[in-house]
Coordinates of C-alpha atoms and ligand atoms in Angstrom, one line a residue:
M1 CA -3.2 53.2 4.3
L2 CA -1.9 50.9 6.9
P3 CA 1.9 51.4 7.8
R4 CA 3.7 48.5 6.4
R5 CA 4.5 46.9 9.6
A6 CA 0.9 47.2 10.8
F7 CA 0.0 45.6 7.5
L8 CA 2.1 42.8 7.8
T9 CA 0.9 42.1 11.3
A10 CA -2.7 42.1 10.2
L11 CA -1.9 39.9 7.3
A12 CA -0.1 37.3 9.7
G13 CA -3.2 37.5 11.8
L14 CA -5.3 36.7 9.0
P15 CA -5.4 33.0 8.9
V16 CA -6.2 32.8 12.7
A17 CA -9.0 35.3 12.2
V18 CA -10.4 33.2 9.3
A19 CA -10.1 30.1 11.3
K20 CA -12.0 31.7 14.0
V21 CA -14.9 32.3 11.6
A22 CA -14.6 28.7 10.4
R23 CA -15.3 27.5 13.9
A24 CA -18.9 28.3 13.3
N25 CA -19.1 25.3 10.9
S26 CA -19.7 21.7 12.1
L27 CA -16.6 19.5 12.6
R28 CA -18.0 17.3 9.9
D29 CA -18.0 20.1 7.4
L30 CA -14.6 21.4 8.2
A31 CA -13.3 18.0 7.9
R32 CA -15.2 17.2 4.7
A33 CA -13.8 20.3 3.1
K34 CA -10.3 18.5 3.4
N35 CA -11.7 15.0 2.4
I36 CA -11.3 14.0 6.1
T37 CA -14.2 12.2 8.0
F38 CA -15.0 13.4 11.4
G39 CA -17.0 11.6 14.1
S40 CA -17.3 10.2 17.5
E41 CA -17.7 7.1 19.6
V42 CA -21.3 6.9 20.5
T43 CA -23.2 4.5 22.9
C44 CA -27.0 3.7 23.3
A45 CA -26.8 5.6 26.7
D46 CA -25.7 8.8 24.9
I47 CA -28.3 8.9 22.3
A48 CA -31.1 8.2 25.0
D49 CA -30.6 11.9 25.6
Q50 CA -32.3 13.8 22.5
N51 CA -29.7 16.6 23.0
Y52 CA -26.8 14.4 22.8
A53 CA -28.3 12.7 19.7
N54 CA -28.7 16.1 18.2
L55 CA -25.2 17.0 18.9
V56 CA -23.9 13.9 17.2
A57 CA -26.0 14.3 14.1
R58 CA -24.8 18.0 14.0
E59 CA -21.1 17.4 14.3
C60 CA -20.4 14.0 12.9
A61 CA -20.2 12.3 9.6
I62 CA -19.2 8.9 11.2
M63 CA -19.8 7.1 14.6
T64 CA -18.4 4.2 16.1
P65 CA -20.1 2.0 18.8
G66 CA -18.4 2.3 22.4
I67 CA -19.5 -1.2 23.8
E68 CA -22.5 -2.4 21.6
A69 CA -20.3 -4.4 19.1
K70 CA -17.9 -5.8 21.5
W71 CA -17.7 -9.5 22.0
G72 CA -19.3 -9.5 25.5
S73 CA -22.2 -7.4 24.2
T74 CA -22.9 -9.5 21.1
E75 CA -22.3 -13.0 22.1
P76 CA -22.5 -13.1 26.0
A77 CA -23.1 -16.9 25.9
E78 CA -21.8 -19.2 23.1
G79 CA -23.9 -19.1 20.0
R80 CA -26.6 -16.9 21.7
F81 CA -26.2 -13.6 20.0
R82 CA -27.6 -10.4 21.2
F83 CA -27.9 -7.6 18.7
G84 CA -30.5 -5.2 20.0
P85 CA -28.2 -2.4 21.2
M86 CA -26.0 -2.5 18.1
D87 CA -29.1 -2.6 16.0
D88 CA -30.4 0.5 17.7
L89 CA -27.0 2.3 17.1
A90 CA -26.9 1.2 13.4
Q91 CA -30.6 2.5 13.0
F92 CA -29.6 5.8 14.5
A93 CA -26.7 6.3 12.2
A94 CA -28.6 5.4 9.2
D95 CA -31.5 7.9 10.1
A96 CA -28.9 10.6 10.8
G97 CA -27.1 9.9 7.5
L98 CA -23.8 8.9 9.5
C99 CA -21.6 6.1 8.3
L100 CA -20.4 3.5 10.8
H101 CA -17.0 2.5 11.9
M102 CA -17.3 -0.8 13.8
H103 CA -15.3 -1.7 16.9
N104 CA -14.2 -4.4 17.4
L105 CA -14.2 -8.3 16.7
I106 CA -11.2 -9.8 18.2
W107 CA -9.6 -8.2 21.5
A108 CA -8.1 -9.7 24.5
V109 CA -10.3 -7.5 26.9
G110 CA -13.8 -8.0 28.1
L111 CA -14.1 -11.6 27.0
P112 CA -16.8 -13.6 28.6
N113 CA -15.7 -16.6 30.6
W114 CA -17.2 -19.1 28.2
T115 CA -14.9 -17.6 25.4
L116 CA -11.7 -17.8 27.6
A117 CA -12.6 -21.3 28.5
A118 CA -13.2 -22.2 24.7
L119 CA -9.9 -20.8 23.9
Q120 CA -8.2 -22.8 26.5
A121 CA -10.0 -25.9 25.4
G122 CA -8.7 -25.5 22.0
R123 CA -11.7 -24.4 20.3
G124 CA -10.5 -20.9 19.5
R125 CA -10.5 -21.1 15.7
A126 CA -14.2 -22.3 15.6
V127 CA -15.3 -19.8 18.1
M128 CA -13.7 -16.9 16.3
Q129 CA -15.1 -18.0 12.9
N130 CA -18.6 -18.4 14.3
H131 CA -18.5 -14.9 16.0
I132 CA -17.2 -13.1 13.0
A133 CA -19.6 -14.7 10.6
A134 CA -22.5 -13.8 12.9
V135 CA -21.6 -10.2 13.9
A136 CA -19.9 -9.0 10.8
G137 CA -22.3 -10.8 8.6
R138 CA -25.3 -9.0 10.4
Y139 CA -24.0 -5.6 9.5
R140 CA -22.6 -6.5 6.1
G141 CA -23.0 -3.9 3.6
R142 CA -23.9 -1.4 6.2
V143 CA -20.5 -0.4 7.6
R144 CA -17.6 1.6 6.2
S145 CA -14.9 -0.2 8.3
W146 CA -14.2 -2.7 11.0
D147 CA -11.6 -2.8 13.8
V148 CA -11.0 -6.5 13.1
V149 CA -8.2 -7.0 15.8
N150 CA -7.8 -4.6 18.5
E151 CA -4.5 -4.0 20.5
P152 CA -2.5 -7.1 19.5
I153 CA 0.7 -5.7 20.4
D154 CA 1.3 -4.5 23.9
P155 CA 4.8 -4.1 25.4
R156 CA 3.3 -4.8 28.8
W157 CA 2.3 -8.2 28.0
P158 CA 4.9 -10.9 27.6
A159 CA 5.5 -11.3 23.7
D160 CA 6.4 -14.0 21.1
R161 CA 9.3 -13.4 19.0
N162 CA 7.4 -11.3 16.5
G163 CA 6.4 -9.0 19.3
L164 CA 2.8 -10.2 19.3
C165 CA 1.6 -10.4 22.9
T166 CA 0.5 -13.6 24.3
T167 CA -3.1 -12.8 24.6
P168 CA -5.7 -15.5 25.0
W169 CA -6.3 -15.2 21.2
R170 CA -2.6 -15.6 20.3
L171 CA -2.5 -18.5 22.7
G172 CA -5.9 -20.1 21.7
V173 CA -5.8 -19.6 17.9
G174 CA -2.2 -19.5 17.1
A175 CA 0.4 -17.1 15.5
D176 CA -1.9 -16.7 12.6
F177 CA -4.9 -15.4 14.5
I178 CA -4.8 -11.9 12.8
M179 CA -4.7 -13.2 9.3
D180 CA -7.6 -15.7 10.3
A181 CA -9.7 -12.9 11.7
L182 CA -9.1 -10.7 8.8
A183 CA -10.1 -13.6 6.4
D184 CA -13.1 -14.4 8.3
T185 CA -14.2 -10.8 8.2
A186 CA -13.6 -10.2 4.5
L187 CA -15.8 -13.2 4.0
A188 CA -18.7 -11.9 6.2
D189 CA -18.6 -8.4 4.8
P190 CA -16.7 -8.1 1.6
T191 CA -17.2 -4.2 1.2
A192 CA -16.0 -3.2 4.7
R193 CA -12.4 -1.7 5.0
L194 CA -10.6 -3.9 7.5
M195 CA -8.3 -2.5 10.2
I196 CA -6.1 -3.2 13.0
N197 CA -6.5 -0.8 15.8
D198 CA -4.0 0.1 18.7
D199 CA -2.8 2.9 21.2
D200 CA 0.2 4.4 22.5
L201 CA 2.1 4.5 19.2
E202 CA 3.1 8.3 19.4
Y203 CA 5.4 8.2 22.5
D204 CA 9.2 8.5 22.7
M205 CA 10.0 5.5 24.9
P206 CA 12.0 2.3 24.0
D207 CA 9.0 -0.1 24.5
R208 CA 7.0 2.0 22.2
D209 CA 9.5 2.1 19.7
K210 CA 9.5 -1.6 19.6
K211 CA 5.9 -1.5 19.2
R212 CA 6.2 0.7 16.2
T213 CA 8.7 -1.6 14.7
G214 CA 6.7 -4.6 15.6
Y215 CA 3.8 -3.2 13.7
L216 CA 5.6 -2.3 10.5
R217 CA 6.9 -6.0 10.5
L218 CA 3.6 -7.5 11.1
I219 CA 1.7 -5.5 8.5
E220 CA 4.3 -6.1 6.0
D221 CA 4.1 -9.7 6.6
L222 CA 0.3 -9.8 6.4
L223 CA 0.2 -7.9 3.3
R224 CA 3.0 -9.9 1.6
R225 CA 0.6 -13.0 2.4
G226 CA -2.4 -11.3 0.9
A227 CA -4.3 -10.2 4.0
P228 CA -7.4 -8.3 3.3
L229 CA -6.1 -5.3 5.4
H230 CA -6.9 -1.8 4.4
G231 CA -6.3 0.6 7.3
F232 CA -4.7 1.1 10.5
G233 CA -6.4 2.7 13.5
L234 CA -4.5 5.1 15.8
E235 CA -6.4 5.4 19.1
A236 CA -4.7 8.4 20.3
H237 CA -5.8 8.5 23.9
V238 CA -3.3 11.2 24.3
K239 CA -1.2 11.2 27.5
P240 CA 0.4 14.5 27.8
W241 CA 2.9 13.5 30.6
L242 CA 4.5 11.1 27.9
P243 CA 6.9 12.7 25.5
I244 CA 5.8 12.4 21.9
A245 CA 8.4 10.9 19.5
E246 CA 7.7 13.3 16.6
K247 CA 10.1 12.2 14.0
P248 CA 9.7 8.4 14.5
Y249 CA 6.0 8.9 14.7
R250 CA 5.9 10.8 11.4
R251 CA 8.2 8.1 10.0
F252 CA 5.9 5.4 11.5
L253 CA 2.9 7.0 9.8
H254 CA 4.4 7.4 6.6
E255 CA 5.8 3.9 6.4
L256 CA 2.2 2.5 7.1
A257 CA 0.9 4.9 4.3
G258 CA 3.8 3.3 2.0
F259 CA 2.0 0.0 2.5
G260 CA -1.0 1.4 0.9
L261 CA -3.0 1.6 4.0
K262 CA -5.3 4.5 5.0
L263 CA -4.8 5.8 8.5
H264 CA -7.6 6.7 10.9
V265 CA -7.5 8.3 14.3
T266 CA -10.1 6.2 16.1
E267 CA -10.3 7.1 19.8
F268 CA -8.9 10.7 20.2
D269 CA -9.1 12.2 23.7
V270 CA -6.7 14.0 26.0
N271 CA -6.0 12.6 29.5
D272 CA -6.2 15.5 31.8
R273 CA -5.4 13.4 35.0
L274 CA -2.2 15.5 36.0
M275 CA -3.4 18.8 34.9
P276 CA -4.4 21.6 37.2
G277 CA -7.8 21.4 38.8
N278 CA -9.2 24.8 37.6
A279 CA -11.5 24.0 34.7
D280 CA -10.5 27.0 32.5
A281 CA -6.7 26.3 32.8
R282 CA -7.3 22.6 32.4
D283 CA -9.4 23.3 29.2
A284 CA -6.7 25.5 27.7
L285 CA -4.1 22.9 28.3
V286 CA -6.2 20.0 26.9
A287 CA -6.9 22.3 23.8
A288 CA -3.2 22.9 23.3
V289 CA -2.3 19.2 23.6
A290 CA -5.1 18.4 21.2
R291 CA -3.9 20.9 18.8
H292 CA -0.4 19.8 18.8
Y293 CA -1.3 16.0 18.5
L294 CA -3.7 16.9 15.6
D295 CA -1.3 19.0 13.7
L296 CA 1.3 16.3 13.8
V297 CA -1.0 13.5 12.8
L298 CA -2.9 15.2 10.0
D299 CA 0.3 16.4 8.5
E300 CA 0.3 12.9 7.2
P301 CA -2.0 12.9 4.2
A302 CA -2.9 9.2 4.6
V303 CA -4.8 10.1 7.8
V304 CA -8.3 10.4 6.6
T305 CA -10.6 10.0 9.6
L306 CA -10.8 11.5 12.9
I307 CA -12.9 10.1 15.5
T308 CA -13.1 11.3 19.2
W309 CA -13.8 8.8 22.0
G310 CA -17.1 10.6 22.8
L311 CA -18.2 14.1 22.3
S312 CA -19.0 15.2 25.8
D313 CA -17.1 14.9 29.1
R314 CA -20.3 13.5 30.4
S315 CA -19.8 10.3 28.7
T316 CA -15.9 9.7 28.7
W317 CA -14.8 6.3 29.5
M318 CA -12.3 8.1 31.9
L319 CA -15.1 8.3 34.3
R320 CA -14.9 4.5 34.8
D321 CA -11.3 3.7 34.0
P322 CA -8.5 4.3 36.4
T323 CA -6.4 5.8 34.0
G324 CA -8.7 8.8 34.1
H325 CA -8.9 9.4 37.8
R326 CA -7.6 12.3 39.3
A327 CA -5.9 12.6 42.8
D328 CA -8.2 15.6 43.5
G329 CA -11.4 13.7 42.5
L330 CA -12.5 16.1 39.9
A331 CA -14.2 14.9 36.9
P332 CA -12.1 14.4 33.8
R333 CA -12.4 16.9 31.1
P334 CA -10.8 15.0 28.0
L335 CA -13.3 15.7 25.1
P336 CA -14.7 18.8 23.2
Y337 CA -17.9 19.4 25.0
D338 CA -18.4 19.9 28.6
L339 CA -21.1 18.2 30.9
D340 CA -23.8 20.4 29.6
L341 CA -22.9 19.8 26.0
Q342 CA -21.4 23.2 25.7
P343 CA -18.4 23.5 23.4
K344 CA -14.8 23.6 25.1
K345 CA -11.7 25.1 23.9
M346 CA -10.9 21.7 22.6
R347 CA -13.6 21.9 20.1
A348 CA -12.1 25.2 18.8
A349 CA -8.7 23.4 18.7
I350 CA -10.1 20.5 16.6
A351 CA -11.8 22.9 14.4
D352 CA -8.6 25.0 13.8
A353 CA -6.5 21.8 13.2
L354 CA -9.1 20.6 10.6
Y355 CA -9.1 24.2 9.1
F356 CA -5.4 24.4 8.6
A357 CA -5.0 20.7 7.6
R358 CA -4.1 20.0 3.9
E359 CA -6.7 18.9 1.6
R360 CA -6.7 15.1 0.8
P361 CA -7.2 13.9 -2.6
A362 CA -10.8 13.1 -3.2
Ligands
XIL401 C1 -13.6 1.4 26.6 C2 -15.1 1.8 26.7 O1 -15.2 3.3 26.3 C3 -15.6 1.5 28.0 O2 -16.9 1.8 28.1 C4 -15.5 -0.1 28.3 O3 -15.8 -0.3 29.5 C5 -14.1 -0.5 28.2 O4 -13.5 -0.1 26.9 N1 -9.3 1.2 23.8 C6 -10.3 0.7 23.2 C7 -11.7 0.9 23.6 O5 -9.9 0.2 21.9 O6 -12.6 -0.1 23.3 C8 -11.9 1.1 25.0 O7 -13.3 1.5 25.2 C9 -10.9 2.2 25.4 C10 -9.5 2.0 25.1

């Protein structure tokens, strides 16, 4: 028989050992056991590689288009819609048995010049209506959810009294542009779950505190006026150099849940810009940060979706975005799979976080 102390030590180690065995399961299955939906952002370029496509099919239950559904892709010229790339992704999702989270309809970033001009010319409402009817209408009945409005509150932009930043949409359509966009989308696709999606809500900084408060006010107001809003997207592009506001963030999630919204982590990755160059050391740090964030966010039972912004470092947006660029010029490693599609420590961290998460009601 084991001495008592050795027995207790072995017992304490047991969950970890079991979790290690659990890592052999797909992230989809580990999540599904808790009634959480796991998936990734995917682009046409990603799935042009059969190995990447296989990886997506193996790990994911849901996917979201990286660029293919955005305004600039779907309506590059007024009234001339281009659905080829998004159609291909939707077909891939259907063939692989994945559901679709769509991203996005209304965002201040990446708008073609014609749209900015139309907004300035006071034609914003008509342009919005037409776009949403066409794009959300095309995928009607085939999507689980839509990020209808992306990033409407950003403390770095000048804001109106309600904290809504003065983006081209706010200026061109009016203070009710979120309500309008939600109503248009509900009309075009009555079965999709409609969401607002935003980033940087987890940090301990006065302007982020304002952002959390701004959202609670905005959402309360929208729901009071009967807006078809069902969920909130937490982008979670985690920046480890910023301190996380653990208690306020928990409270924020809890209050969103209290409004009856489901919560979805929509763009998870870990920014490794300031981490040491050594790949092993960096991967260990990225994994630790990922686990810490996931344990925190998954502790809120209203969080029912976890989507990473890509599966492999080879397709991370940080290769193109200045926020990902390292001083030493090394490639970023913010995702669960490496350049050769081999699992990294972050993949184990996600598996463990899912394994230890509480089961959601079915
Ligand atoms: C990024 C895409 O990954 C890039 O390919 C594109 O050039 C710019 O947008 N927040 C969002 C996403 O909501 O749409 C962004 O995606 C990443 C930040």
